[in-house]
Short mmCIF file of C-alpha atoms in Angstrom, two decimals:
data_model
loop_
_atom_site.label_atom_id
_atom_site.label_comp_id
_atom_site.label_asym_id
_atom_site.label_seq_id
_atom_site.Cartn_x
_atom_site.Cartn_y
_atom_site.Cartn_z
CA UNK A 1 -28.17 -18.86 -5.12
CA UNK A 2 -25.74 -21.73 -5.61
CA UNK A 3 -28.12 -23.47 -8.03
CA UNK A 4 -28.44 -20.31 -10.17
CA UNK A 5 -24.69 -19.87 -10.35
CA UNK A 6 -24.34 -23.52 -11.35
CA UNK A 7 -26.81 -23.04 -14.25
CA UNK A 8 -24.93 -19.94 -15.41
CA UNK A 9 -21.66 -21.85 -15.34
CA UNK A 10 -23.15 -24.68 -17.44
CA UNK A 11 -24.57 -22.16 -19.97
CA UNK A 12 -21.21 -20.40 -20.22
CA UNK A 13 -19.45 -23.72 -20.78
CA UNK A 14 -21.89 -24.62 -23.62
CA UNK A 15 -21.34 -21.25 -25.31
CA UNK A 16 -17.57 -21.64 -24.92
CA UNK A 17 -17.67 -25.02 -26.71
CA UNK A 18 -19.79 -23.56 -29.56
CA UNK A 19 -17.40 -20.64 -29.93
CA UNK A 20 -14.48 -23.01 -30.10
CA UNK A 21 -16.10 -24.91 -32.99
CA UNK A 22 -16.88 -21.71 -34.94
CA UNK A 23 -13.33 -20.42 -34.39
CA UNK A 24 -11.88 -23.65 -35.69
CA UNK A 25 -14.04 -23.42 -38.87
CA UNK A 26 -13.09 -19.79 -39.48
CA UNK A 27 -9.45 -20.56 -39.10
CA UNK A 28 -9.71 -23.33 -41.62
CA UNK A 29 -11.36 -21.08 -44.20
CA UNK A 30 -8.82 -18.29 -43.76
CA UNK A 31 -5.85 -20.64 -44.18
CA UNK A 32 -7.22 -22.35 -47.33
CA UNK A 33 -4.93 -21.62 -50.38
CA UNK A 34 -6.31 -18.91 -52.69
CA UNK A 35 -5.18 -20.81 -55.81
CA UNK A 36 -7.96 -23.30 -55.37
CA UNK A 37 -10.63 -22.89 -58.05
CA UNK A 38 -14.30 -23.19 -57.18
CA UNK A 39 -17.41 -23.27 -59.12
CA UNK A 40 -19.77 -20.37 -59.02
CA UNK A 41 -22.04 -22.17 -56.63
CA UNK A 42 -19.17 -23.14 -54.37
CA UNK A 43 -17.76 -19.64 -54.42
CA UNK A 44 -21.12 -18.28 -53.50
CA UNK A 45 -21.35 -20.74 -50.66
CA UNK A 46 -17.88 -19.86 -49.42
CA UNK A 47 -18.69 -16.20 -49.63
CA UNK A 48 -21.82 -16.83 -47.62
CA UNK A 49 -19.89 -18.73 -44.97
CA UNK A 50 -17.31 -16.00 -44.67
CA UNK A 51 -20.04 -13.43 -44.37
CA UNK A 52 -21.62 -15.54 -41.65
CA UNK A 53 -18.44 -15.65 -39.66
CA UNK A 54 -17.87 -11.95 -40.11
CA UNK A 55 -21.38 -11.25 -38.91
CA UNK A 56 -20.84 -13.38 -35.77
CA UNK A 57 -17.55 -11.78 -34.60
CA UNK A 58 -19.21 -9.34 -32.14
CA UNK A 59 -21.12 -12.19 -30.42
CA UNK A 60 -17.90 -14.22 -29.97
CA UNK A 61 -16.17 -11.32 -28.25
CA UNK A 62 -19.12 -11.05 -25.89
CA UNK A 63 -18.88 -14.77 -25.18
CA UNK A 64 -15.17 -14.49 -24.42
CA UNK A 65 -15.77 -11.51 -22.13
CA UNK A 66 -18.52 -13.33 -20.31
CA UNK A 67 -16.34 -16.42 -19.94
CA UNK A 68 -13.57 -14.26 -18.39
CA UNK A 69 -16.01 -12.86 -15.91
CA UNK A 70 -17.23 -16.35 -15.07
CA UNK A 71 -13.68 -17.57 -14.61
CA UNK A 72 -12.97 -14.65 -12.26
CA UNK A 73 -16.07 -15.54 -10.23
CA UNK A 74 -15.03 -19.17 -10.08
CA UNK A 75 -11.52 -18.14 -8.95
CA UNK A 76 -12.93 -15.90 -6.22
CA UNK A 77 -15.28 -18.62 -5.03
CA UNK A 78 -12.38 -21.10 -5.00
CA UNK A 79 -10.21 -18.68 -2.98
CA UNK A 80 -13.03 -18.12 -0.50
CA UNK A 81 -13.64 -21.85 -0.11
CA UNK A 82 -9.88 -22.49 0.22
CA UNK A 83 -9.58 -19.77 2.87
CA UNK A 84 -12.46 -21.25 4.81
CA UNK A 85 -10.93 -24.73 4.65
CA UNK A 86 -7.52 -23.42 5.73
CA UNK A 87 -9.12 -21.47 8.61
CA UNK A 88 -10.98 -24.56 9.74
CA UNK A 89 -7.78 -26.62 9.62
CA UNK A 90 -5.80 -23.99 11.55
CA UNK A 91 -8.61 -23.65 14.09
CA UNK A 92 -8.70 -27.41 14.59
CA UNK A 93 -4.94 -27.47 15.08
CA UNK A 94 -5.08 -24.63 17.60
CA UNK A 95 -7.87 -26.38 19.51
CA UNK A 96 -6.81 -30.02 19.23
CA UNK A 97 -3.04 -29.76 19.75
CA UNK A 98 -3.30 -28.38 23.33
CA UNK A 99 -5.92 -31.00 24.07
CA UNK A 100 -3.43 -33.66 23.01
CA UNK A 101 -1.17 -32.87 26.02
CA UNK A 102 -1.73 -34.46 29.41
CA UNK A 103 -0.15 -33.50 32.74
CA UNK A 104 1.27 -35.60 35.56
CA UNK A 105 1.70 -33.83 38.90
CA UNK A 106 5.03 -33.80 40.71
CA UNK A 107 3.67 -36.27 43.27
CA UNK A 108 2.36 -38.73 40.64
CA UNK A 109 3.55 -41.25 38.07
CA UNK A 110 1.56 -43.36 35.65
CA UNK A 111 0.96 -45.22 32.43
CA UNK A 112 -0.55 -44.13 29.11
CA UNK A 113 -4.21 -45.20 28.80
CA UNK A 114 -6.45 -45.16 25.69
CA UNK A 115 -9.74 -43.37 26.34
CA UNK A 116 -11.82 -45.19 23.74
CA UNK A 117 -10.92 -48.73 24.82
CA UNK A 118 -9.49 -48.27 28.33
CA UNK A 119 -6.34 -50.17 27.35
CA UNK A 120 -3.29 -49.32 29.48
CA UNK A 121 0.23 -49.30 28.03
CA UNK A 122 2.61 -50.40 30.82
CA UNK A 123 5.76 -50.35 28.70
CA UNK A 124 6.79 -46.90 29.98
CA UNK A 125 6.38 -45.21 33.36
CA UNK A 126 5.74 -41.47 32.97
CA UNK A 127 6.84 -39.11 35.71
CA UNK A 128 6.01 -35.47 36.50
CA UNK A 129 5.62 -33.15 33.53
CA UNK A 130 3.47 -32.36 30.46
CA UNK A 131 3.46 -35.10 27.84
CA UNK A 132 2.06 -35.30 24.29
CA UNK A 133 -0.39 -38.22 24.25
CA UNK A 134 -2.89 -37.36 21.45
CA UNK A 135 -6.61 -36.86 21.96
CA UNK A 136 -7.50 -40.48 22.59
CA UNK A 137 -4.96 -40.98 25.38
CA UNK A 138 -4.70 -39.94 29.00
CA UNK A 139 -2.78 -41.18 32.05
CA UNK A 140 -3.61 -43.73 34.67
CA UNK A 141 -1.78 -42.22 37.64
CA UNK A 142 -0.36 -43.68 40.83
CA UNK A 143 0.87 -41.74 43.89
CA UNK A 144 4.61 -41.18 43.83
CA UNK A 145 4.79 -39.78 47.37
CA UNK A 146 4.35 -41.67 50.64
CA UNK A 147 1.30 -43.82 51.32
CA UNK A 148 0.35 -43.35 54.99
CA UNK A 149 -1.12 -46.34 56.85
CA UNK A 150 -2.32 -46.03 60.46
CA UNK A 151 -3.62 -48.69 62.85
CA UNK A 152 -5.36 -47.60 66.04
CA UNK A 153 -6.01 -49.91 69.00
CA UNK A 154 -4.39 -52.86 67.23
CA UNK A 155 -4.24 -56.03 69.34
CA UNK A 156 -0.84 -57.70 69.73
CA UNK A 157 0.48 -60.36 72.11
CA UNK A 158 3.51 -59.94 74.38
CA UNK A 159 5.24 -62.53 76.54
CA UNK A 160 5.32 -61.95 80.32
CA UNK A 161 8.52 -60.60 81.82
CA UNK A 162 10.31 -62.03 84.84
CA UNK A 163 8.15 -61.66 87.95
CA UNK A 164 4.90 -61.19 86.00
CA UNK A 165 2.28 -63.93 86.52
CA UNK A 166 4.39 -66.93 85.69
CA UNK A 167 1.25 -68.96 84.95
CA UNK A 168 0.35 -66.94 81.85
CA UNK A 169 1.95 -67.50 78.45
CA UNK A 170 1.17 -64.07 76.96
CA UNK A 171 -0.57 -60.74 77.41
CA UNK A 172 -2.63 -58.86 74.85
CA UNK A 173 -1.59 -55.26 74.34
CA UNK A 174 -3.30 -52.53 72.37
CA UNK A 175 -1.00 -50.35 70.31
CA UNK A 176 -1.28 -47.43 67.86
CA UNK A 177 1.19 -47.61 64.98
CA UNK A 178 1.73 -46.02 61.59
CA UNK A 179 4.09 -46.53 58.66
CA UNK A 180 4.80 -45.05 55.23
CA UNK A 181 5.50 -46.95 52.04
CA UNK A 182 6.37 -45.96 48.45
CA UNK A 183 5.58 -47.66 45.15
CA UNK A 184 8.59 -48.91 43.20
CA UNK A 185 8.61 -47.33 39.72
CA UNK A 186 10.63 -50.22 38.33
CA UNK A 187 7.93 -52.68 39.43
CA UNK A 188 4.88 -50.52 38.79
CA UNK A 189 3.88 -52.50 35.69
CA UNK A 190 3.84 -55.75 37.71
CA UNK A 191 1.84 -54.09 40.49
CA UNK A 192 -0.71 -52.83 37.94
CA UNK A 193 -1.03 -56.20 36.24
CA UNK A 194 -1.68 -57.91 39.58
CA UNK A 195 -3.83 -55.37 41.45
CA UNK A 196 -4.48 -52.41 39.10
CA UNK A 197 -5.58 -49.60 41.47
CA UNK A 198 -6.93 -51.89 44.21
CA UNK A 199 -3.57 -52.54 45.85
CA UNK A 200 -4.09 -50.34 48.92
CA UNK A 201 -6.45 -52.56 50.89
CA UNK A 202 -4.44 -55.65 50.05
CA UNK A 203 -1.29 -54.03 51.41
CA UNK A 204 -3.13 -52.82 54.54
CA UNK A 205 -4.39 -56.33 55.27
CA UNK A 206 -0.94 -57.84 54.77
CA UNK A 207 0.66 -55.18 56.99
CA UNK A 208 -1.85 -55.77 59.78
CA UNK A 209 -1.14 -59.50 59.75
CA UNK A 210 2.61 -58.85 59.78
CA UNK A 211 2.46 -56.48 62.77
CA UNK A 212 0.25 -58.84 64.74
CA UNK A 213 2.77 -61.59 64.08
CA UNK A 214 5.51 -59.75 66.00
CA UNK A 215 5.09 -61.50 69.36
CA UNK A 216 8.71 -61.99 70.42
CA UNK A 217 8.90 -59.07 72.88
CA UNK A 218 7.94 -58.84 76.52
CA UNK A 219 5.59 -56.23 77.86
CA UNK A 220 8.56 -54.54 79.55
CA UNK A 221 10.37 -54.14 76.23
CA UNK A 222 7.42 -52.29 74.74
CA UNK A 223 7.95 -49.61 77.39
CA UNK A 224 11.67 -49.75 78.13
CA UNK A 225 13.07 -50.48 74.65
CA UNK A 226 10.67 -49.01 72.12
CA UNK A 227 13.46 -48.49 69.58
CA UNK A 228 14.14 -52.23 69.43
CA UNK A 229 10.44 -52.96 68.87
CA UNK A 230 10.15 -50.30 66.13
CA UNK A 231 13.20 -51.61 64.24
CA UNK A 232 11.95 -55.20 64.33
CA UNK A 233 8.46 -54.26 63.10
CA UNK A 234 9.97 -52.11 60.33
CA UNK A 235 12.24 -54.96 59.22
CA UNK A 236 9.34 -57.42 59.09
CA UNK A 237 7.15 -55.00 57.13
CA UNK A 238 9.97 -54.42 54.63
CA UNK A 239 10.39 -58.16 54.07
CA UNK A 240 6.65 -58.82 54.00
CA UNK A 241 5.61 -56.03 51.64
CA UNK A 242 8.78 -55.50 49.60
CA UNK A 243 10.41 -58.93 49.54
CA UNK A 244 13.12 -60.42 51.74
CA UNK A 245 16.17 -58.14 51.41
CA UNK A 246 14.91 -56.74 48.09
CA UNK A 247 16.24 -53.20 48.26
CA UNK A 248 17.61 -52.36 44.84
CA UNK A 249 15.13 -49.54 44.20
CA UNK A 250 15.88 -47.53 47.34
CA UNK A 251 19.46 -48.35 48.28
CA UNK A 252 20.53 -44.78 47.67
CA UNK A 253 17.81 -43.26 49.85
CA UNK A 254 18.59 -41.85 53.29
CA UNK A 255 16.67 -40.76 56.35
CA UNK A 256 17.23 -38.68 59.49
CA UNK A 257 17.27 -40.04 63.01
CA UNK A 258 18.03 -38.02 66.14
CA UNK A 259 19.23 -35.16 63.96
CA UNK A 260 21.80 -37.35 62.17
CA UNK A 261 21.67 -38.53 58.56
CA UNK A 262 21.89 -42.32 58.38
CA UNK A 263 21.81 -44.84 55.55
CA UNK A 264 18.29 -46.20 55.23
CA UNK A 265 19.47 -49.75 54.77
CA UNK A 266 22.78 -51.56 54.41
CA UNK A 267 22.92 -52.16 50.67
CA UNK A 268 25.78 -54.63 51.10
CA UNK A 269 23.44 -57.09 52.80
CA UNK A 270 20.56 -57.02 50.33
CA UNK A 271 20.06 -58.45 46.89
CA UNK A 272 20.19 -56.09 43.94
CA UNK A 273 17.82 -58.23 41.87
CA UNK A 274 14.97 -60.24 43.37
CA UNK A 275 12.93 -62.80 41.42
CA UNK A 276 9.42 -61.67 40.49
CA UNK A 277 7.82 -64.25 42.79
CA UNK A 278 9.73 -62.83 45.78
CA UNK A 279 8.92 -59.17 45.22
CA UNK A 280 5.56 -59.57 47.02
CA UNK A 281 3.69 -56.23 46.83
CA UNK A 282 6.39 -54.20 45.00
CA UNK A 283 6.60 -51.40 47.58
CA UNK A 284 9.29 -49.95 49.84
CA UNK A 285 8.43 -49.53 53.52
CA UNK A 286 10.76 -46.80 54.72
CA UNK A 287 9.39 -45.44 58.01
CA UNK A 288 7.57 -46.90 61.01
CA UNK A 289 6.27 -45.25 64.21
CA UNK A 290 5.27 -47.00 67.44
CA UNK A 291 2.90 -44.64 69.23
CA UNK A 292 0.55 -45.19 72.17
CA UNK A 293 0.58 -48.51 74.06
CA UNK A 294 -2.40 -49.62 76.21
CA UNK A 295 -2.01 -52.33 78.86
CA UNK A 296 -4.61 -54.73 80.29
CA UNK A 297 -5.71 -54.16 83.89
CA UNK A 298 -3.51 -56.79 85.54
CA UNK A 299 -0.42 -55.62 83.69
CA UNK A 300 -1.18 -52.00 84.47
CA UNK A 301 -1.36 -52.77 88.21
CA UNK A 302 1.86 -54.76 88.03
CA UNK A 303 3.64 -51.96 86.21
CA UNK A 304 2.30 -49.37 88.63
CA UNK A 305 3.57 -51.41 91.58
CA UNK A 306 6.96 -51.75 89.96
CA UNK A 307 7.07 -48.04 89.25
CA UNK A 308 6.08 -47.18 92.84
CA UNK A 309 8.76 -49.51 94.21
CA UNK A 310 11.30 -48.05 91.85
CA UNK A 311 10.35 -44.54 92.88
CA UNK A 312 10.61 -45.48 96.58
CA UNK A 313 14.02 -46.99 96.02
CA UNK A 314 15.12 -43.91 94.14
CA UNK A 315 13.76 -41.74 96.97
CA UNK A 316 15.77 -43.64 99.57
CA UNK A 317 18.84 -43.43 97.40
CA UNK A 318 18.29 -39.72 96.98
CA UNK A 319 17.87 -39.24 100.75
CA UNK A 320 21.10 -41.12 101.41
CA UNK A 321 22.90 -39.07 98.83
CA UNK A 322 21.43 -35.94 100.42
CA UNK A 323 22.72 -36.96 103.87
CA UNK A 324 26.17 -37.56 102.42
CA UNK A 325 26.09 -34.23 100.67
CA UNK A 326 25.00 -32.44 103.86
CA UNK A 327 27.80 -34.13 105.87
CA UNK A 328 30.31 -33.09 103.26
CA UNK A 329 28.95 -29.57 103.37
CA UNK A 330 29.22 -29.41 107.20
CA UNK A 331 32.76 -30.72 107.01
CA UNK A 332 33.70 -28.18 104.38
CA UNK A 333 32.10 -25.38 106.45
CA UNK A 334 34.06 -26.44 109.57
CA UNK A 335 37.29 -26.57 107.57
CA UNK A 336 36.64 -23.11 106.20
CA UNK A 337 35.82 -21.73 109.67
CA UNK A 338 38.96 -23.30 111.17
CA UNK A 339 41.06 -21.82 108.43
CA UNK A 340 39.48 -18.43 109.01
CA UNK A 341 40.13 -18.58 112.80
CA UNK A 342 43.72 -19.66 112.29
CA UNK A 343 44.37 -16.94 109.77
CA UNK A 344 42.76 -14.30 112.04
CA UNK A 345 44.91 -15.31 115.01
CA UNK A 346 48.01 -15.38 112.85
CA UNK A 347 47.16 -11.91 111.58
CA UNK A 348 46.59 -10.57 115.13
CA UNK A 349 49.91 -12.03 116.39
CA UNK A 350 51.75 -10.61 113.43
CA UNK A 351 50.10 -7.20 114.00
CA UNK A 352 51.10 -7.20 117.72
CA UNK A 353 54.64 -8.09 116.79
CA UNK A 354 54.75 -5.30 114.25
CA UNK A 355 53.38 -2.81 116.81
CA UNK A 356 55.93 -3.84 119.47
CA UNK A 357 58.73 -3.71 116.95
CA UNK A 358 57.60 -0.25 115.80
CA UNK A 359 57.40 0.98 119.43
CA UNK A 360 60.89 -0.27 120.18
CA UNK A 361 62.25 1.24 117.00
CA UNK A 362 60.58 4.57 117.76
CA UNK A 363 61.96 4.58 121.35
CA UNK A 364 65.43 3.85 120.00
CA UNK A 365 65.13 6.68 117.51
CA UNK A 366 64.00 9.07 120.26
CA UNK A 367 66.81 8.06 122.60
CA UNK A 368 69.35 8.38 119.83
CA UNK A 369 68.00 11.81 118.98
CA UNK A 370 68.07 12.86 122.70
CA UNK A 371 71.60 11.60 123.07
CA UNK A 372 72.68 13.52 119.99
CA UNK A 373 70.87 16.61 121.27
CA UNK A 374 72.49 16.41 124.72
CA UNK A 375 75.89 16.00 123.15
CA UNK A 376 75.32 19.10 121.09
CA UNK A 377 73.99 20.88 124.23
CA UNK A 378 76.99 19.93 126.34
CA UNK A 379 79.38 20.95 123.62
CA UNK A 380 77.66 24.27 123.12
CA UNK A 381 77.65 25.07 126.87
CA UNK A 382 81.08 23.56 127.36
CA UNK A 383 79.85 21.20 130.05
CA UNK A 384 82.47 18.55 130.44
CA UNK A 385 82.10 17.43 134.04
CA UNK A 386 80.28 14.14 134.35
CA UNK A 387 78.62 15.20 137.59
CA UNK A 388 77.18 18.25 135.98
CA UNK A 389 75.90 16.13 133.08
CA UNK A 390 74.33 13.69 135.55
CA UNK A 391 72.65 16.52 137.47
CA UNK A 392 71.22 17.92 134.27
CA UNK A 393 69.87 14.49 133.27
CA UNK A 394 68.36 14.11 136.74
CA UNK A 395 66.58 17.46 136.49
CA UNK A 396 65.23 16.56 133.03
CA UNK A 397 63.92 13.28 134.43
CA UNK A 398 62.13 15.05 137.23
CA UNK A 399 60.40 17.43 134.81
CA UNK A 400 58.87 14.47 133.05
CA UNK A 401 56.99 13.53 136.19
CA UNK A 402 53.29 14.47 136.32
CA UNK A 403 51.99 16.64 139.23
CA UNK A 404 55.48 17.53 140.28
CA UNK A 405 56.20 20.72 142.32
CA UNK A 406 59.80 21.60 141.98
CA UNK A 407 61.65 23.99 144.44
CA UNK A 408 65.25 24.87 144.73
CA UNK A 409 67.08 24.44 148.02
CA UNK A 410 70.48 23.68 149.25
CA UNK A 411 69.97 20.37 150.93
CA UNK A 412 67.12 18.39 149.27
CA UNK A 413 64.52 18.30 146.57
CA UNK A 414 60.94 18.07 147.75
CA UNK A 415 58.41 16.61 145.37
CA UNK A 416 54.75 16.17 145.76
CA UNK A 417 51.44 17.82 145.01
CA UNK A 418 51.44 21.59 145.15
CA UNK A 419 49.10 23.13 147.83
CA UNK A 420 48.42 26.70 148.82
#
């Protein structure tokens, strides 16, 4: 199909060139001045030429029409080809542009790396995000979060404490420890140039040697002062893996201890810029944990004996304290009982006094009332003789006697039980 169209285009172009020549000749003849004189032969020839051109006018119009159609076809084909090319370009852009972006996770950082050659550009450290790198580039990533290192059943030597086998210079302990370190972004290019991605095992080996070198503590301190041991091991790991007092990259970091927020390190005592040869492994050791401690048999027996003796001493002390507490309790109980007895007796005496006082006051009130009543009685009956008053009082006194039989006579009063 394409070959046929190409032949038609070539044929149309040939006809167009022939038409152009004929048109040029006709134009020349028409614009020739009419005053020119020709011979009969020449006039006949000119007349013949003009007749020829006049006879060919319909074919020229056909040629022009055909050329217009061919040009329209060519224009359509060009538009189709241009549309296809533009579509391909747009499609490539839509496909290739997203592929030119590379991601770094929030817990990573890295360098730009060329895929075709494997060359790594360490001039810039990329952090978390989506970055435009082009199709031939990706990232060589490093962990940005903590690297966890654990040692189980690690052998370490401790000096004997006072009273522990004076003939021995050291004891071997078995400890479980762990620590966490972070890569320094400012020194990541140096770390990559020295170790690439094989830095982990090198750091683990160096850390193991450093921890084993901490042999300044006694076996007692490993149990009784674990905080001191942890701080010393952390300090040595920081100096061994990060450089002696090289803390510029984490001076602003903090950590929590016992629920309180403390400065991770005293930035006033460390150097803000360490030489490259003193930066060691270019990492920050921030946390260290001393976990289980295993003792050899002889030390275990010695510690158990010490613990038993300590427990016995504490038991005796507790028993003595208990006896003192019991004595104090008995004394307090006796004091309380004495106070209660004294207060009860005081209350009883005061109650008896109140009763006697009330009885006396009541008797006085009664006597006063009787006296007032007798006075009113004597006044009412107009008894003024003292003997008569005395006789009346005597008779009243006799009536108060129980089991009294009273009779009236002229010589005596007989009292006693009444019998029939």
